GROMACS .gro file of C-alpha atoms in nm:
model
  338
    1MET     CA    1   1.647   3.863   3.188
    2ILE     CA    2   1.443   3.684   2.921
    3ASN     CA    3   1.563   3.384   2.723
    4ASP     CA    4   1.538   3.471   2.352
    5ARG     CA    5   1.361   3.143   2.280
    6ALA     CA    6   1.107   3.175   2.559
    7LYS     CA    7   0.740   3.174   2.467
    8LYS     CA    8   0.479   3.371   2.660
    9PHE     CA    9   0.136   3.327   2.814
   10ASN     CA   10  -0.070   3.644   2.756
   11GLY     CA   11   0.256   3.830   2.702
   12ILE     CA   12   0.416   3.693   3.021
   13PRO     CA   13   0.707   3.443   3.026
   14LEU     CA   14   0.664   3.133   3.237
   15SER     CA   15   0.935   2.948   3.426
   16ILE     CA   16   0.973   2.633   3.636
   17LEU     CA   17   1.071   2.588   4.001
   18ASP     CA   18   1.193   2.235   4.074
   19LEU     CA   19   1.261   2.090   4.420
   20ALA     CA   20   1.401   1.764   4.281
   21MET     CA   21   1.146   1.574   4.488
   22ILE     CA   22   1.241   1.223   4.601
   23ASN     CA   23   0.942   0.997   4.558
   24GLU     CA   24   0.848   0.738   4.817
   25GLY     CA   25   1.040   0.421   4.730
   26SER     CA   26   1.281   0.605   4.500
   27ASP     CA   27   1.614   0.785   4.546
   28ALA     CA   28   1.804   1.104   4.466
   29GLY     CA   29   1.962   0.958   4.154
   30GLN     CA   30   1.622   0.906   3.994
   31SER     CA   31   1.511   1.249   4.112
   32PHE     CA   32   1.802   1.411   3.929
   33LYS     CA   33   1.726   1.215   3.612
   34ASN     CA   34   1.368   1.341   3.631
   35SER     CA   35   1.487   1.701   3.682
   36VAL     CA   36   1.712   1.684   3.376
   37ASP     CA   37   1.434   1.532   3.166
   38LEU     CA   38   1.191   1.799   3.279
   39ALA     CA   39   1.442   2.077   3.204
   40GLN     CA   40   1.502   1.939   2.855
   41HIS     CA   41   1.128   1.929   2.788
   42ALA     CA   42   1.088   2.278   2.937
   43GLU     CA   43   1.353   2.411   2.701
   44LYS     CA   44   1.178   2.255   2.402
   45TRP     CA   45   0.838   2.385   2.515
   46GLY     CA   46   0.957   2.745   2.555
   47PHE     CA   47   0.978   2.802   2.932
   48ASN     CA   48   1.205   3.092   3.024
   49ARG     CA   49   1.409   2.954   3.316
   50PHE     CA   50   1.450   2.646   3.533
   51TRP     CA   51   1.530   2.713   3.899
   52LEU     CA   52   1.616   2.478   4.184
   53ALA     CA   53   1.567   2.553   4.553
   54GLU     CA   54   1.796   2.492   4.849
   55HIS     CA   55   1.645   2.281   5.127
   56HIS     CA   56   1.813   2.066   5.391
   57ASN     CA   57   1.727   1.777   5.621
   58MET     CA   58   1.425   1.686   5.408
   59PRO     CA   59   1.415   1.323   5.286
   60GLY     CA   60   1.179   1.423   5.006
   61VAL     CA   61   1.398   1.699   4.855
   62ALA     CA   62   1.726   1.631   4.671
   63SER     CA   63   1.835   1.985   4.578
   64SER     CA   64   2.040   2.057   4.893
   65ALA     CA   65   2.368   2.098   4.698
   66THR     CA   66   2.196   2.355   4.480
   67SER     CA   67   2.490   2.480   4.274
   68VAL     CA   68   2.591   2.123   4.187
   69ILE     CA   69   2.251   2.027   4.048
   70ILE     CA   70   2.226   2.363   3.867
   71GLY     CA   71   2.547   2.276   3.685
   72HIS     CA   72   2.416   1.928   3.607
   73VAL     CA   73   2.093   2.067   3.456
   74ALA     CA   74   2.270   2.346   3.268
   75GLY     CA   75   2.511   2.092   3.119
   76ALA     CA   76   2.220   1.883   2.991
   77THR     CA   77   2.041   2.178   2.826
   78GLU     CA   78   2.143   2.445   2.575
   79THR     CA   79   1.938   2.765   2.594
   80ILE     CA   80   1.707   2.772   2.895
   81ARG     CA   81   1.822   2.988   3.187
   82VAL     CA   82   1.912   2.780   3.494
   83GLY     CA   83   1.951   2.908   3.847
   84ALA     CA   84   1.880   2.908   4.216
   85GLY     CA   85   1.540   2.980   4.352
   86GLY     CA   86   1.716   3.016   4.575
   87VAL     CA   87   2.040   2.990   4.759
   88MET     CA   88   1.987   3.064   5.129
   89LEU     CA   89   2.274   3.309   5.175
   90PRO     CA   90   2.295   3.293   5.558
   91ASN     CA   91   2.395   2.926   5.521
   92HIS     CA   92   2.709   3.012   5.325
   93ALA     CA   93   3.014   3.234   5.313
   94PRO     CA   94   2.943   3.494   5.041
   95LEU     CA   95   3.284   3.425   4.885
   96VAL     CA   96   3.192   3.059   4.834
   97ILE     CA   97   2.869   3.152   4.655
   98ALA     CA   98   3.055   3.405   4.438
   99GLU     CA   99   3.307   3.139   4.337
  100GLN     CA  100   3.042   2.873   4.276
  101PHE     CA  101   2.823   3.094   4.060
  102GLY     CA  102   3.123   3.252   3.892
  103THR     CA  103   3.222   2.898   3.794
  104LEU     CA  104   2.870   2.818   3.669
  105ASP     CA  105   2.860   3.139   3.465
  106ALA     CA  106   3.203   3.063   3.316
  107LEU     CA  107   3.081   2.718   3.213
  108TYR     CA  108   2.740   2.834   3.086
  109PRO     CA  109   2.778   3.205   3.005
  110GLY     CA  110   2.462   3.414   2.996
  111ARG     CA  111   2.239   3.136   3.129
  112ILE     CA  112   2.287   3.139   3.508
  113ASP     CA  113   2.061   3.318   3.761
  114LEU     CA  114   2.144   3.366   4.129
  115GLY     CA  115   1.830   3.394   4.340
  116LEU     CA  116   1.899   3.462   4.708
  117GLY     CA  117   1.690   3.406   5.018
  118ARG     CA  118   1.755   3.476   5.384
  119ALA     CA  119   1.560   3.188   5.542
  120PRO     CA  120   1.760   2.884   5.659
  121GLY     CA  121   1.575   2.641   5.432
  122SER     CA  122   1.572   2.402   5.726
  123ASP     CA  123   1.518   2.372   6.101
  124GLN     CA  124   1.739   2.536   6.364
  125ALA     CA  125   1.946   2.223   6.434
  126THR     CA  126   2.022   2.186   6.064
  127ALA     CA  127   2.099   2.556   6.034
  128TYR     CA  128   2.356   2.515   6.313
  129ALA     CA  129   2.506   2.211   6.139
  130LEU     CA  130   2.543   2.416   5.820
  131ARG     CA  131   2.674   2.738   5.975
  132ARG     CA  132   2.843   2.613   6.297
  133THR     CA  133   2.676   2.910   6.464
  134LEU     CA  134   2.329   3.061   6.496
  135HIS     CA  135   2.467   3.411   6.519
  136SER     CA  136   2.332   3.484   6.170
  137SER     CA  137   1.954   3.501   6.199
  138GLY     CA  138   1.904   3.667   5.863
  139ASP     CA  139   1.914   4.018   6.007
  140ASP     CA  140   2.260   4.068   5.859
  141PHE     CA  141   2.141   3.956   5.515
  142PRO     CA  142   2.191   4.306   5.363
  143GLU     CA  143   2.555   4.304   5.474
  144GLN     CA  144   2.607   3.951   5.339
  145LEU     CA  145   2.446   4.053   5.010
  146ASP     CA  146   2.669   4.359   4.985
  147GLU     CA  147   2.976   4.143   5.043
  148LEU     CA  148   2.863   3.891   4.781
  149ARG     CA  149   2.800   4.161   4.522
  150SER     CA  150   3.142   4.312   4.589
  151TYR     CA  151   3.311   3.990   4.478
  152PHE     CA  152   3.151   4.021   4.134
  153LYS     CA  153   3.303   4.368   4.084
  154TYR     CA  154   3.646   4.416   3.931
  155ASP     CA  155   3.863   4.549   4.210
  156PRO     CA  156   4.236   4.477   4.180
  157THR     CA  157   4.298   4.646   4.517
  158ALA     CA  158   4.068   4.413   4.716
  159ARG     CA  159   4.242   4.185   4.964
  160VAL     CA  160   4.002   3.900   4.887
  161ARG     CA  161   3.886   3.840   4.530
  162ALA     CA  162   3.665   3.572   4.372
  163PHE     CA  163   3.812   3.373   4.084
  164PRO     CA  164   3.593   3.285   3.897
  165GLY     CA  165   3.340   3.553   3.985
  166GLU     CA  166   3.517   3.885   3.960
  167GLY     CA  167   3.399   4.097   3.669
  168GLN     CA  168   3.119   3.857   3.574
  169ASP     CA  169   2.766   3.984   3.516
  170ILE     CA  170   2.548   3.730   3.696
  171PRO     CA  171   2.185   3.840   3.752
  172ILE     CA  172   2.102   3.854   4.122
  173TRP     CA  173   1.742   3.819   4.238
  174LEU     CA  174   1.605   3.864   4.586
  175LEU     CA  175   1.350   3.607   4.699
  176GLY     CA  176   1.103   3.648   4.981
  177SER     CA  177   0.786   3.541   5.153
  178SER     CA  178   0.742   3.864   5.354
  179ASP     CA  179   0.815   4.232   5.306
  180PHE     CA  180   1.184   4.226   5.409
  181SER     CA  181   1.329   4.126   5.072
  182ALA     CA  182   1.066   4.332   4.890
  183ARG     CA  183   1.197   4.647   5.060
  184LEU     CA  184   1.560   4.551   5.006
  185ALA     CA  185   1.511   4.462   4.638
  186ALA     CA  186   1.335   4.794   4.583
  187GLU     CA  187   1.612   4.987   4.759
  188LEU     CA  188   1.887   4.818   4.555
  189GLY     CA  189   1.701   4.812   4.225
  190LEU     CA  190   1.704   4.433   4.190
  191PRO     CA  191   1.443   4.193   4.048
  192PHE     CA  192   1.215   4.041   4.311
  193SER     CA  193   1.057   3.696   4.326
  194PHE     CA  194   0.784   3.635   4.583
  195ALA     CA  195   0.701   3.291   4.721
  196SER     CA  196   0.328   3.323   4.664
  197HIS     CA  197   0.308   2.947   4.608
  198PHE     CA  198   0.330   2.901   4.987
  199ALA     CA  199   0.279   3.251   5.133
  200PRO     CA  200  -0.011   3.404   4.937
  201THR     CA  201  -0.136   3.613   5.231
  202TYR     CA  202   0.151   3.861   5.204
  203MET     CA  203   0.179   3.863   4.825
  204MET     CA  204  -0.003   4.185   4.735
  205HIS     CA  205   0.144   4.373   5.031
  206ALA     CA  206   0.499   4.278   4.928
  207LEU     CA  207   0.434   4.360   4.562
  208ASN     CA  208   0.294   4.702   4.647
  209LEU     CA  209   0.592   4.779   4.869
  210TYR     CA  210   0.836   4.676   4.599
  211HIS     CA  211   0.672   4.881   4.326
  212ARG     CA  212   0.616   5.185   4.545
  213ASN     CA  213   0.975   5.202   4.672
  214PHE     CA  214   1.170   5.082   4.368
  215LYS     CA  215   1.482   5.279   4.280
  216PRO     CA  216   1.630   5.230   3.931
  217SER     CA  217   1.983   5.091   3.927
  218LYS     CA  218   2.250   4.983   3.678
  219ASP     CA  219   2.101   4.634   3.710
  220LEU     CA  220   1.738   4.724   3.649
  221GLU     CA  221   1.566   5.035   3.514
  222LYS     CA  222   1.216   4.947   3.632
  223PRO     CA  223   1.060   4.693   3.873
  224TYR     CA  224   1.052   4.331   3.769
  225THR     CA  225   0.852   4.074   3.963
  226MET     CA  226   0.828   3.700   3.930
  227LEU     CA  227   0.565   3.518   4.136
  228GLY     CA  228   0.560   3.156   4.242
  229ILE     CA  229   0.246   2.953   4.182
  230ASN     CA  230   0.159   2.584   4.212
  231ILE     CA  231  -0.006   2.439   3.903
  232ILE     CA  232  -0.127   2.081   3.886
  233ALA     CA  233  -0.286   2.027   3.546
  234ALA     CA  234  -0.435   1.717   3.388
  235ASP     CA  235  -0.673   1.640   3.106
  236THR     CA  236  -0.969   1.653   3.346
  237ASP     CA  237  -1.045   1.838   3.667
  238GLU     CA  238  -1.102   1.505   3.841
  239LYS     CA  239  -0.760   1.364   3.755
  240ALA     CA  240  -0.588   1.690   3.853
  241GLN     CA  241  -0.761   1.684   4.192
  242TRP     CA  242  -0.641   1.326   4.244
  243LEU     CA  243  -0.283   1.414   4.148
  244ALA     CA  244  -0.296   1.710   4.387
  245THR     CA  245  -0.339   1.481   4.688
  246SER     CA  246   0.040   1.423   4.684
  247HIS     CA  247   0.096   1.796   4.721
  248GLN     CA  248  -0.167   1.813   4.995
  249GLN     CA  249   0.002   1.533   5.187
  250LEU     CA  250   0.334   1.718   5.162
  251PHE     CA  251   0.193   2.031   5.321
  252LEU     CA  252  -0.001   1.828   5.577
  253ASN     CA  253   0.318   1.655   5.692
  254ILE     CA  254   0.505   1.986   5.704
  255ARG     CA  255   0.228   2.120   5.925
  256ARG     CA  256   0.263   1.815   6.149
  257GLY     CA  257   0.640   1.864   6.171
  258MET     CA  258   0.704   1.542   5.979
  259THR     CA  259   0.959   1.500   5.701
  260THR     CA  260   0.894   1.218   5.455
  261GLN     CA  261   0.960   1.126   5.098
  262PHE     CA  262   0.708   1.258   4.846
  263LYS     CA  263   0.397   1.043   4.864
  264PRO     CA  264   0.184   0.901   4.582
  265PRO     CA  265  -0.170   1.028   4.527
  266ILE     CA  266  -0.452   0.872   4.725
  267ASP     CA  267  -0.820   0.820   4.653
  268ASP     CA  268  -0.953   0.957   4.983
  269VAL     CA  269  -0.744   1.242   5.123
  270ASP     CA  270  -1.010   1.305   5.389
  271ALA     CA  271  -0.902   0.980   5.552
  272VAL     CA  272  -0.559   1.117   5.643
  273TRP     CA  273  -0.637   1.457   5.797
  274SER     CA  274  -0.864   1.605   6.060
  275ASN     CA  275  -1.121   1.870   5.976
  276PHE     CA  276  -0.895   2.134   6.130
  277GLU     CA  277  -0.596   2.018   5.924
  278LYS     CA  278  -0.808   2.003   5.610
  279THR     CA  279  -0.917   2.363   5.656
  280ALA     CA  280  -0.562   2.484   5.719
  281VAL     CA  281  -0.407   2.303   5.422
  282THR     CA  282  -0.684   2.373   5.171
  283GLU     CA  283  -0.685   2.743   5.260
  284LEU     CA  284  -0.310   2.756   5.196
  285LEU     CA  285  -0.332   2.555   4.873
  286ASP     CA  286  -0.628   2.736   4.723
  287TRP     CA  287  -0.621   3.006   4.457
  288PRO     CA  288  -0.419   3.229   4.425
  289SER     CA  289  -0.131   3.013   4.551
  290THR     CA  290  -0.241   2.698   4.369
  291ILE     CA  291  -0.428   2.608   4.053
  292VAL     CA  292  -0.556   2.253   4.007
  293GLY     CA  293  -0.757   2.142   3.709
  294SER     CA  294  -0.811   2.077   3.340
  295PRO     CA  295  -0.658   2.298   3.069
  296GLU     CA  296  -0.968   2.520   3.069
  297THR     CA  297  -0.960   2.562   3.448
  298VAL     CA  298  -0.587   2.631   3.456
  299LYS     CA  299  -0.604   2.889   3.176
  300ARG     CA  300  -0.892   3.077   3.336
  301LYS     CA  301  -0.736   3.087   3.683
  302LEU     CA  302  -0.386   3.171   3.559
  303GLU     CA  303  -0.525   3.463   3.361
  304ALA     CA  304  -0.704   3.582   3.675
  305PHE     CA  305  -0.382   3.550   3.876
  306MET     CA  306  -0.192   3.762   3.627
  307ASP     CA  307  -0.467   4.021   3.605
  308MET     CA  308  -0.467   4.057   3.984
  309THR     CA  309  -0.090   4.068   4.039
  310LYS     CA  310   0.037   4.232   3.718
  311ALA     CA  311   0.337   3.999   3.748
  312ASP     CA  312   0.616   4.032   3.493
  313GLU     CA  313   0.677   3.657   3.508
  314CYS     CA  314   0.542   3.348   3.682
  315ILE     CA  315   0.746   3.055   3.807
  316ILE     CA  316   0.552   2.731   3.837
  317SER     CA  317   0.598   2.451   4.086
  318SER     CA  318   0.414   2.125   4.019
  319GLY     CA  319   0.416   1.877   4.305
  320ILE     CA  320   0.316   1.565   4.113
  321PHE     CA  321   0.432   1.215   4.205
  322ASN     CA  322   0.453   1.037   3.871
  323HIS     CA  323   0.709   1.187   3.634
  324GLU     CA  324   0.497   1.136   3.324
  325ASP     CA  325   0.203   1.309   3.492
  326ARG     CA  326   0.429   1.600   3.587
  327LEU     CA  327   0.554   1.631   3.231
  328ARG     CA  328   0.195   1.630   3.108
  329SER     CA  329   0.103   1.905   3.354
  330TYR     CA  330   0.377   2.133   3.223
  331GLU     CA  331   0.295   2.039   2.864
  332ILE     CA  332  -0.063   2.154   2.920
  333VAL     CA  333   0.066   2.490   3.041
  334ALA     CA  334   0.316   2.507   2.753
  335ASP     CA  335   0.034   2.455   2.503
  336MET     CA  336  -0.118   2.781   2.631
  337MET     CA  337   0.196   2.982   2.552
  338GLU     CA  338   0.233   3.177   2.232
   0.00000   0.00000   0.00000
């Protein structure tokens, strides 16, 4: 579960969630170079894991072929855990995911995580293009999960077997932004990661459900939670607030139903949104989902987040346009780790 070389912040390991954002005026190739560079720095700085998320039909996100980029990042690093945060299982045949992650684990043994979600990671038209049907709405996620897990078991009598995959011990996480996956992870005794970086309203409810209903399993003896949080750090509060306008524009455009490449920071964010939009976006991107500020501000608010949630681990997303500024943001956090 924990990389032996990982450092900790107040006794808690920290990880990174990367969306391989495509900057305005750039392309996916540069995005992947940035992801690899960030992962290499993260490994050196002592972060525990580096996860990539599956999204589709979004011109600003390059991690749609999630298993491919996971392999690319794992091949460019040596010790950091690399995985999916997550693969949207309803988009795929469970056998395909078992084979893909069995292959990744064979190539990079002991370093691959398989985080699973049940959302489409896209709109309905894109979901249909991926699945060729909309029959799967996510309600059959438990059955799909059971099928996927069966392929990792050694069963010479099974009619369909995953090679690679069979007999391999690949950690499976359940991801969620509501209580569905919290209940299922508790029932199955699996680690649970909550998307508090964009759904903070349901965070404490989901955590309480998970802890209250957790059943020990061969995979996990006691509950283990990892919470998503946005952190945009800079040497001053003022610069961090300026950098954060890229992240604010991303959520504003999502709210408007627009998909664009990731936009550079702007001096006057109030010029691009209405008062109603400002209220909606700033409420979503306020603490506890998001921390923006100087090292002192980030440390104080991250400590408060951990005190409130009692998380076992935090996974950090940093929506920052310039690659050097993003590296600096994570370096600031890394400097806080023991």
